[in-house]
Coordinates of C-alpha atoms in Angstrom, one line a residue:
Chain A
M448 CA 171.6 62.1 109.4
S449 CA 169.9 59.2 107.6
N450 CA 166.1 59.4 107.2
S451 CA 165.8 55.9 108.4
I452 CA 166.7 57.0 111.9
N453 CA 163.7 58.1 113.9
M454 CA 164.7 61.4 115.5
E455 CA 163.0 62.5 118.6
S456 CA 163.3 65.9 120.1
P457 CA 163.7 66.3 123.9
L458 CA 160.1 67.4 123.9
H459 CA 158.9 64.5 121.8
H460 CA 156.7 63.3 124.6
A461 CA 154.9 66.6 124.8
Q462 CA 153.6 66.1 121.3
L463 CA 153.8 69.8 120.5
D464 CA 153.0 69.1 116.8
S465 CA 149.5 67.9 117.8
L466 CA 149.0 71.0 120.0
V467 CA 149.7 73.5 117.3
G468 CA 147.0 76.2 117.1
Q469 CA 145.6 75.3 120.5
S470 CA 145.7 78.0 123.1
S471 CA 144.6 78.6 126.6
A472 CA 143.1 81.7 128.2
G473 CA 143.9 84.4 125.7
G474 CA 147.2 83.0 124.3
G475 CA 149.4 86.0 125.3
V476 CA 152.6 83.9 124.8
L477 CA 153.4 81.9 121.7
L478 CA 155.7 78.9 122.0
H479 CA 157.5 77.1 119.2
E480 CA 160.2 74.4 119.4
S481 CA 162.9 74.8 116.7
K482 CA 163.8 71.2 116.9
Y483 CA 166.4 69.1 115.0
L484 CA 168.7 72.0 114.3
G485 CA 172.4 71.2 114.1
H486 CA 174.3 72.6 117.1
L487 CA 178.1 72.9 116.9
N488 CA 180.2 74.0 119.8
L489 CA 183.2 75.9 118.5
R490 CA 186.3 76.8 120.4
G491 CA 189.3 78.8 119.3
N492 CA 191.4 81.9 119.9
A493 CA 189.5 85.1 119.0
Q494 CA 192.8 86.9 118.5
D495 CA 194.0 84.4 115.9
V496 CA 193.5 86.0 112.5
D497 CA 193.6 82.7 110.6
F498 CA 190.9 81.3 112.9
L499 CA 188.6 84.3 112.2
S500 CA 189.2 84.3 108.5
G501 CA 188.5 80.5 108.4
I502 CA 185.2 81.0 110.1
K503 CA 184.3 83.8 107.7
K504 CA 185.1 81.6 104.7
V505 CA 182.8 78.8 105.9
F506 CA 179.8 80.9 107.1
G507 CA 180.3 84.2 105.2
I508 CA 179.9 86.2 108.4
D509 CA 182.2 87.5 111.0
L510 CA 182.5 85.6 114.2
P511 CA 180.9 87.6 117.0
T512 CA 183.8 88.3 119.3
A513 CA 182.3 91.0 121.5
P514 CA 180.7 89.7 124.7
C515 CA 177.0 88.7 124.5
T516 CA 176.7 89.3 120.7
S517 CA 175.4 87.1 117.9
A518 CA 175.6 87.0 114.1
T519 CA 173.2 85.5 111.6
G520 CA 174.1 84.4 108.1
E521 CA 172.4 82.3 105.4
L522 CA 174.1 79.1 106.6
A523 CA 174.3 79.6 110.3
Q524 CA 173.4 81.5 113.4
I525 CA 176.4 82.0 115.7
I526 CA 176.1 83.1 119.3
W527 CA 178.9 84.1 121.7
L528 CA 179.2 81.9 124.8
A529 CA 182.6 82.9 126.2
P530 CA 185.7 84.7 124.9
D531 CA 186.9 81.5 123.3
E532 CA 183.6 79.6 122.8
W533 CA 180.7 79.9 120.4
L534 CA 177.5 78.0 119.5
V535 CA 176.9 77.6 115.8
M536 CA 173.3 76.6 114.9
V537 CA 172.9 75.2 111.4
G538 CA 170.0 73.7 109.4
S539 CA 168.7 70.3 110.3
G540 CA 171.0 67.5 109.0
S541 CA 173.7 69.8 107.7
E542 CA 175.8 69.7 110.9
Y543 CA 178.2 67.0 109.7
D544 CA 178.9 68.8 106.4
V545 CA 179.5 72.1 108.2
E546 CA 181.8 70.3 110.7
L547 CA 183.9 68.9 107.8
K548 CA 184.1 72.4 106.2
L549 CA 185.3 73.9 109.4
R550 CA 187.9 71.2 109.8
A551 CA 189.1 71.8 106.3
Q552 CA 189.4 75.6 106.8
L553 CA 190.7 75.8 110.4
K554 CA 194.3 75.1 111.4
G555 CA 196.0 74.9 114.7
H556 CA 194.4 75.0 118.1
F557 CA 190.6 74.8 117.8
A558 CA 187.8 72.4 118.6
V559 CA 184.5 71.7 116.9
S560 CA 182.0 69.4 118.7
D561 CA 178.6 68.3 117.5
I562 CA 176.3 68.7 120.5
S563 CA 173.0 68.7 118.5
G564 CA 171.5 66.0 120.7
A565 CA 172.4 67.8 124.0
Q566 CA 170.1 70.8 123.7
T567 CA 167.0 72.2 122.0
I568 CA 165.7 75.6 121.1
L569 CA 162.5 77.2 122.2
E570 CA 161.1 80.3 120.6
L571 CA 158.9 82.5 122.8
S572 CA 157.0 85.4 121.5
G573 CA 153.6 87.2 121.9
S574 CA 152.2 90.3 123.6
H575 CA 152.9 89.0 127.1
V576 CA 156.2 87.3 126.6
I577 CA 158.2 89.9 128.6
E578 CA 156.0 89.1 131.6
L579 CA 156.9 85.4 131.3
M580 CA 160.6 86.3 130.9
K581 CA 160.6 88.6 133.9
K582 CA 159.1 85.9 136.2
S583 CA 161.5 83.3 134.9
S584 CA 164.9 85.1 135.0
G585 CA 166.6 87.8 137.1
Y586 CA 168.1 89.5 134.0
D587 CA 166.9 92.9 133.0
F588 CA 164.8 92.5 129.8
H589 CA 164.4 96.2 129.1
L590 CA 165.4 97.0 125.5
E591 CA 168.3 99.3 126.8
S592 CA 170.0 96.4 128.6
F593 CA 168.8 93.7 126.3
P594 CA 168.7 95.0 122.7
I595 CA 167.7 92.9 119.7
G596 CA 170.5 90.5 118.7
K597 CA 172.0 90.3 122.2
V598 CA 172.6 86.9 123.7
V599 CA 172.8 86.3 127.4
G600 CA 173.9 83.2 129.3
T601 CA 171.8 83.2 132.4
T602 CA 169.2 81.2 134.3
F603 CA 165.6 80.6 133.2
A604 CA 163.6 79.1 136.0
K605 CA 166.9 78.4 137.8
A606 CA 168.0 76.2 134.9
G607 CA 170.9 77.4 132.7
A608 CA 169.8 78.9 129.3
H609 CA 171.2 81.1 126.6
I610 CA 168.6 83.7 125.7
L611 CA 168.8 85.6 122.4
R612 CA 166.5 88.5 121.7
L613 CA 165.2 88.1 118.1
E614 CA 162.7 90.9 118.2
E615 CA 161.3 93.2 120.8
N616 CA 158.7 90.5 121.8
K617 CA 160.5 87.4 120.6
F618 CA 163.2 85.4 122.4
Q619 CA 165.1 82.3 121.5
L620 CA 166.1 80.0 124.4
V621 CA 168.8 77.4 124.0
I622 CA 168.2 74.9 126.8
R623 CA 169.6 71.6 127.9
R624 CA 167.9 68.4 126.8
S625 CA 167.7 67.2 130.4
F626 CA 165.9 70.4 131.5
S627 CA 163.5 70.6 128.6
D628 CA 160.6 68.8 130.2
Y629 CA 160.9 70.9 133.4
I630 CA 161.0 74.2 131.3
W631 CA 158.0 73.0 129.2
L632 CA 156.1 72.5 132.5
W633 CA 157.4 75.8 133.9
I634 CA 156.3 77.7 130.7
Q635 CA 152.8 76.2 130.9
H636 CA 152.5 77.2 134.6
G637 CA 154.0 80.7 134.0
C638 CA 151.5 81.4 131.2
K639 CA 148.4 80.6 133.3
E640 CA 147.6 84.3 133.7
C641 CA 148.1 85.4 130.1
G642 CA 147.5 82.1 128.1
L643 CA 149.8 80.0 125.9
T644 CA 149.5 79.1 122.3
I645 CA 151.7 76.5 120.6
V646 CA 152.8 77.5 117.1
Chain B
M419 CA 171.4 88.8 146.5
L420 CA 174.8 90.1 145.3
L421 CA 175.3 91.8 141.9
I422 CA 178.6 90.5 140.5
K423 CA 180.4 91.9 137.5
C424 CA 181.8 89.2 135.3
P425 CA 185.0 90.5 133.7
Y426 CA 184.4 88.3 130.6
C427 CA 180.7 89.1 130.0
E428 CA 181.5 92.7 131.1
E429 CA 178.2 92.9 132.8
Q430 CA 176.6 93.0 136.3
R431 CA 174.8 89.7 136.8
E432 CA 172.8 88.1 139.6
E433 CA 174.6 86.0 142.2
E434 CA 172.4 83.1 141.2
E435 CA 174.5 82.7 138.0
F436 CA 177.8 82.3 139.9
S437 CA 179.4 79.7 142.2
P438 CA 182.3 80.5 144.6
A439 CA 185.4 78.4 144.2
G440 CA 187.5 79.3 147.3
Q441 CA 190.7 81.3 147.7
A442 CA 192.4 82.8 144.6
H443 CA 196.1 83.0 143.6
I444 CA 197.1 79.6 144.9
V445 CA 200.2 78.7 143.0
R446 CA 201.0 75.0 142.6
P447 CA 204.6 74.3 143.7
L448 CA 206.9 73.6 140.7
N449 CA 208.8 71.0 142.6
P450 CA 206.3 68.8 144.4
E451 CA 208.7 65.9 144.8
E452 CA 211.1 68.0 146.8
L453 CA 208.5 69.3 149.3
S454 CA 208.0 67.9 152.8
D455 CA 204.6 66.5 153.7
E456 CA 203.9 69.6 155.7
Q457 CA 204.7 71.9 152.9
W458 CA 202.6 69.9 150.5
A459 CA 199.7 69.8 152.9
R460 CA 200.0 73.5 153.3
Y461 CA 199.5 73.9 149.6
L462 CA 196.6 71.4 149.4
F463 CA 194.6 72.1 152.5
F464 CA 195.5 75.3 154.3
R465 CA 193.4 78.4 153.3
K466 CA 193.2 81.9 154.5
N467 CA 190.0 82.9 156.3
P468 CA 190.5 86.7 156.8
R469 CA 188.1 89.1 158.4
G470 CA 188.0 91.9 155.8
L471 CA 189.4 91.8 152.3
H472 CA 189.8 88.4 150.7
H473 CA 190.8 87.5 147.1
E474 CA 188.5 84.7 145.9
L475 CA 188.0 82.6 142.8
W476 CA 184.5 82.5 141.3
L477 CA 182.9 80.7 138.4
H478 CA 180.3 82.2 136.1
A479 CA 178.5 78.9 136.0
H480 CA 175.4 79.8 134.1
G481 CA 177.0 82.5 131.9
C482 CA 180.4 82.2 130.1
R483 CA 181.5 79.3 132.4
K484 CA 184.8 81.1 133.0
Y485 CA 186.7 81.4 136.3
F486 CA 187.6 84.9 137.5
N487 CA 189.0 86.6 140.6
M488 CA 187.1 88.8 143.1
T489 CA 188.3 91.0 145.9
R490 CA 185.5 90.9 148.5
N491 CA 185.1 92.2 152.1
T492 CA 184.1 89.2 154.1
V493 CA 182.5 91.3 156.8
T494 CA 180.4 93.7 154.7
Y495 CA 180.1 91.5 151.6
Q496 CA 181.2 94.6 149.5
I497 CA 182.8 93.5 146.3
M498 CA 185.8 95.8 145.7
E499 CA 186.6 94.5 142.2
T500 CA 186.5 91.5 139.9
Y501 CA 189.4 90.8 137.5
K502 CA 190.4 88.2 134.9
M503 CA 192.5 85.1 135.5
G504 CA 196.2 85.8 135.4
Q505 CA 195.7 89.4 136.6
Q506 CA 196.7 90.8 140.0
P507 CA 194.3 92.6 142.3
S508 CA 194.5 96.4 142.4
V509 CA 192.8 96.5 145.8
T510 CA 194.7 94.8 148.6
A511 CA 194.4 94.7 152.4
S512 CA 197.4 97.0 152.9
Q513 CA 195.4 99.7 151.0
E514 CA 192.2 99.2 152.9
V515 CA 190.6 102.3 154.2
K516 CA 189.9 101.8 157.8

């Protein structure tokens, strides 16, 4: 994307950049918005050997075909959404080049859609992050049912979200643009007990 | 709150993630132009409403966004099984233990 275009993340109005380092009441939860990443929605047949090898050629990693799994490479992070659907997250501004590479490598019945503007990513971490997750979602966040690297499509504060566990106390949330303000307000409210720090 | 096993995510999930989508296994007639109005209306509008086992269509709306089938007891809410689209139920009313 050209630099002359003024990009605004869905949480532009919250001015998170100016809040960095500020914290309330202990700061038990850390919030960071991974904004402006390229999001590509990828659809194809996971049984198609050519489709799988084409993906591997572009990203250098195997497509995560098992339910609720993810894969991270140098170029992209890929999460499983459905048996025939994945979300590919790439560096800011590189989404068009990656899309062209995919179109050059893949043949047959597949779809690549740039949905970068439709969603944003929040990273939640900190000593009390599990408490915030537990009060926001019905999913079981115990390490046995939600190990590191697993991705779950579920609800977060009743809004749809894809939650990926990066570390024991670090989660990545892919949320819709239209729900981002609501979730930002929810996170502030949910962290009143343990405190929130913007990083 | 029901716990529902999504056959695609292969996990038990909260009912909140799902939305029901009515009766399952409704086959669209291959020859709609040859049907009478009554036959066409029967396909479009007439649905079973059994007391007991029912085969239903559900959508994993907040998860994998796939439709799947469920065999559920409409009296006890017990879910007998969930299975993928295109598959047939292994539990049917004729096998029901009274």
